Structures are given as C-alpha cells and as structure tokens.
Amino acid sequence: FYHSFLTVLSEKPTTFTITVTSEAGENDETVQTTLKFTYREKYPDETPLYEIVSQENLEDNDVTDIIKLLEQQAEENLGMVMIFTLVSAVQEKLNEIVDQIKTRREEEKKQKEREAEEEEK
C-alpha cells in the first residue's frame, strides 16, 4: 500500500485502522482519512464493517462521498478479499479531492487578482 499506515486493533474479530493520505497538494496540504475496518464472521462473503474515525482537511460532503464509495465498492467486491480495493478507491478519491481544492484555490486567486485590477482602474 502506498501512502497508508495500518494498525491492527484486535484479532478477534479482526479490527484494524488504515490511514490513507492523498498525494501532497500545495503547501504540503494533504487530505487524509483514517478508516476502521472490522471483519464480520463471514468476511469476505459479508462486507466488513467500516467507519471513518478521523479525517484531515475534508469537508462533510467529502466524508459522505467516501462512505458511499466504500459502500459501493464493498458490494461490488463481495466474496473477494476487498480491503486493498477499498483503500485504493479511497486513495483515488482523496487525490481527486486535492485536485478540486487546488482548482478552487487557483480560481479564488484569479478572482482576487481580477478584483485588484478592477480597483486600480
């Protein structure tokens, strides 16, 4: 796993957290989330339990999107060992979010520059 950090919390049931970090944005601003997974008895024929235990630089709607993504990926991969797939999907999502943040910042910067120019006229 690149950019991720796994901590096993318990063996029975298997519970662990994985911290997933985006590629760095500007000013090293990364977005990050820590996911907690618990295997149910029939895993992987049952989806694991998952929750977001902490996050950094993410907005509420981003968190909701990540939960939806996990849900969808877990359903699609039922019967297969899926943690790697789920984490990879979240990783991609975080990278997208960083790109959106960058774009938004650039827009705001351009907007400010335009306003400054207007004032000079």
Short mmCIF file of C-alpha atoms in Angstrom, two decimals:
data_model
loop_
_atom_site.label_atom_id
_atom_site.label_comp_id
_atom_site.label_asym_id
_atom_site.label_seq_id
_atom_site.Cartn_x
_atom_site.Cartn_y
_atom_site.Cartn_z
CA PHE A 1 0.00 0.00 0.00
CA TYR A 2 1.44 3.35 -0.83
CA HIS A 3 0.68 6.28 1.43
CA SER A 4 -1.09 4.21 4.00
CA PHE A 5 -0.49 3.10 7.50
CA LEU A 6 -2.10 0.04 9.05
CA THR A 7 -2.65 -0.64 12.75
CA VAL A 8 -4.24 -3.84 13.98
CA LEU A 9 -6.51 -3.13 16.96
CA SER A 10 -7.75 -6.63 17.71
CA GLU A 11 -7.53 -10.17 16.36
CA LYS A 12 -10.99 -11.47 17.27
CA PRO A 13 -12.80 -10.04 15.48
CA THR A 14 -10.08 -8.72 13.20
CA THR A 15 -10.23 -4.94 13.55
CA PHE A 16 -7.72 -2.52 12.14
CA THR A 17 -7.36 1.06 11.06
CA ILE A 18 -5.73 2.25 7.88
CA THR A 19 -4.73 5.85 7.40
CA VAL A 20 -4.94 6.90 3.78
CA THR A 21 -3.23 10.10 2.67
CA SER A 22 -3.57 11.89 -0.62
CA GLU A 23 -0.61 12.90 -2.69
CA ALA A 24 0.55 16.25 -1.38
CA GLY A 25 -1.21 19.35 -2.55
CA GLU A 26 0.31 22.81 -2.41
CA ASN A 27 1.93 23.88 0.86
CA ASP A 28 2.10 20.14 1.51
CA GLU A 29 -1.60 20.25 2.13
CA THR A 30 -2.69 16.71 2.09
CA VAL A 31 -6.10 15.35 2.80
CA GLN A 32 -6.16 12.35 5.00
CA THR A 33 -8.61 9.91 6.46
CA THR A 34 -8.34 7.05 8.89
CA LEU A 35 -10.66 4.16 8.15
CA LYS A 36 -11.52 1.48 10.66
CA PHE A 37 -12.41 -1.96 9.35
CA THR A 38 -13.84 -4.89 11.27
CA TYR A 39 -14.25 -8.28 9.64
CA ARG A 40 -17.61 -9.88 10.20
CA GLU A 41 -17.78 -13.63 10.72
CA LYS A 42 -18.42 -14.45 7.09
CA TYR A 43 -15.99 -11.95 5.55
CA PRO A 44 -15.40 -11.76 2.61
CA ASP A 45 -18.89 -13.09 1.88
CA GLU A 46 -20.17 -10.33 4.11
CA THR A 47 -18.93 -6.79 3.75
CA PRO A 48 -16.58 -5.67 6.52
CA LEU A 49 -17.83 -3.03 8.91
CA TYR A 50 -16.13 0.27 8.23
CA GLU A 51 -16.18 3.75 9.58
CA ILE A 52 -14.17 6.91 9.26
CA VAL A 53 -12.53 7.51 12.60
CA SER A 54 -10.70 10.69 11.75
CA GLN A 55 -10.03 12.97 8.84
CA GLU A 56 -7.99 16.00 7.95
CA ASN A 57 -8.86 18.81 5.54
CA LEU A 58 -12.00 17.04 4.37
CA GLU A 59 -15.40 18.65 4.23
CA ASP A 60 -18.55 16.88 5.40
CA ASN A 61 -19.71 16.18 1.87
CA ASP A 62 -16.31 14.62 1.07
CA VAL A 63 -16.71 12.31 4.05
CA THR A 64 -20.20 11.35 2.87
CA ASP A 65 -18.81 10.64 -0.60
CA ILE A 66 -16.10 8.40 0.85
CA ILE A 67 -18.64 6.40 2.86
CA LYS A 68 -20.80 5.99 -0.27
CA LEU A 69 -17.75 4.91 -2.24
CA LEU A 70 -16.84 2.30 0.39
CA GLU A 71 -20.40 1.01 0.37
CA GLN A 72 -20.47 0.67 -3.39
CA GLN A 73 -17.01 -0.94 -3.62
CA ALA A 74 -17.78 -3.36 -0.79
CA GLU A 75 -20.98 -4.51 -2.52
CA GLU A 76 -19.21 -4.91 -5.86
CA ASN A 77 -16.40 -6.97 -4.36
CA LEU A 78 -18.47 -9.24 -2.16
CA GLY A 79 -16.91 -12.69 -1.88
CA MET A 80 -13.43 -11.34 -2.65
CA VAL A 81 -10.79 -10.09 -0.27
CA MET A 82 -11.50 -6.41 -0.69
CA ILE A 83 -9.64 -4.20 1.76
CA PHE A 84 -6.91 -3.36 -0.74
CA THR A 85 -9.56 -2.48 -3.35
CA LEU A 86 -11.47 -0.30 -0.86
CA VAL A 87 -8.34 1.52 0.28
CA SER A 88 -7.20 2.08 -3.31
CA ALA A 89 -10.59 3.55 -4.18
CA VAL A 90 -10.39 5.92 -1.20
CA GLN A 91 -6.82 6.83 -2.18
CA GLU A 92 -8.00 7.84 -5.66
CA LYS A 93 -10.90 9.77 -4.19
CA LEU A 94 -8.56 11.74 -1.89
CA ASN A 95 -6.33 12.61 -4.83
CA GLU A 96 -9.40 13.89 -6.69
CA ILE A 97 -10.37 15.99 -3.68
CA VAL A 98 -6.88 17.53 -3.53
CA ASP A 99 -7.17 18.40 -7.22
CA GLN A 100 -10.52 20.05 -6.57
CA ILE A 101 -9.08 22.04 -3.67
CA LYS A 102 -6.17 23.17 -5.89
CA THR A 103 -8.55 24.21 -8.66
CA ARG A 104 -10.74 26.10 -6.21
CA ARG A 105 -7.73 27.90 -4.76
CA GLU A 106 -6.49 28.88 -8.20
CA GLU A 107 -9.93 30.19 -9.09
CA GLU A 108 -10.04 32.26 -5.91
CA LYS A 109 -6.56 33.61 -6.59
CA LYS A 110 -7.55 34.65 -10.14
CA GLN A 111 -10.71 36.21 -8.79
CA LYS A 112 -8.71 38.28 -6.27
CA GLU A 113 -6.27 39.36 -8.97
CA ARG A 114 -9.16 40.44 -11.18
CA GLU A 115 -10.69 42.41 -8.32
CA ALA A 116 -7.35 44.08 -7.62
CA GLU A 117 -7.06 45.07 -11.28
CA GLU A 118 -10.58 46.47 -11.23
CA GLU A 119 -9.74 48.61 -8.24
CA GLU A 120 -6.66 50.02 -9.93
CA LYS A 121 -8.66 51.24 -12.92
#
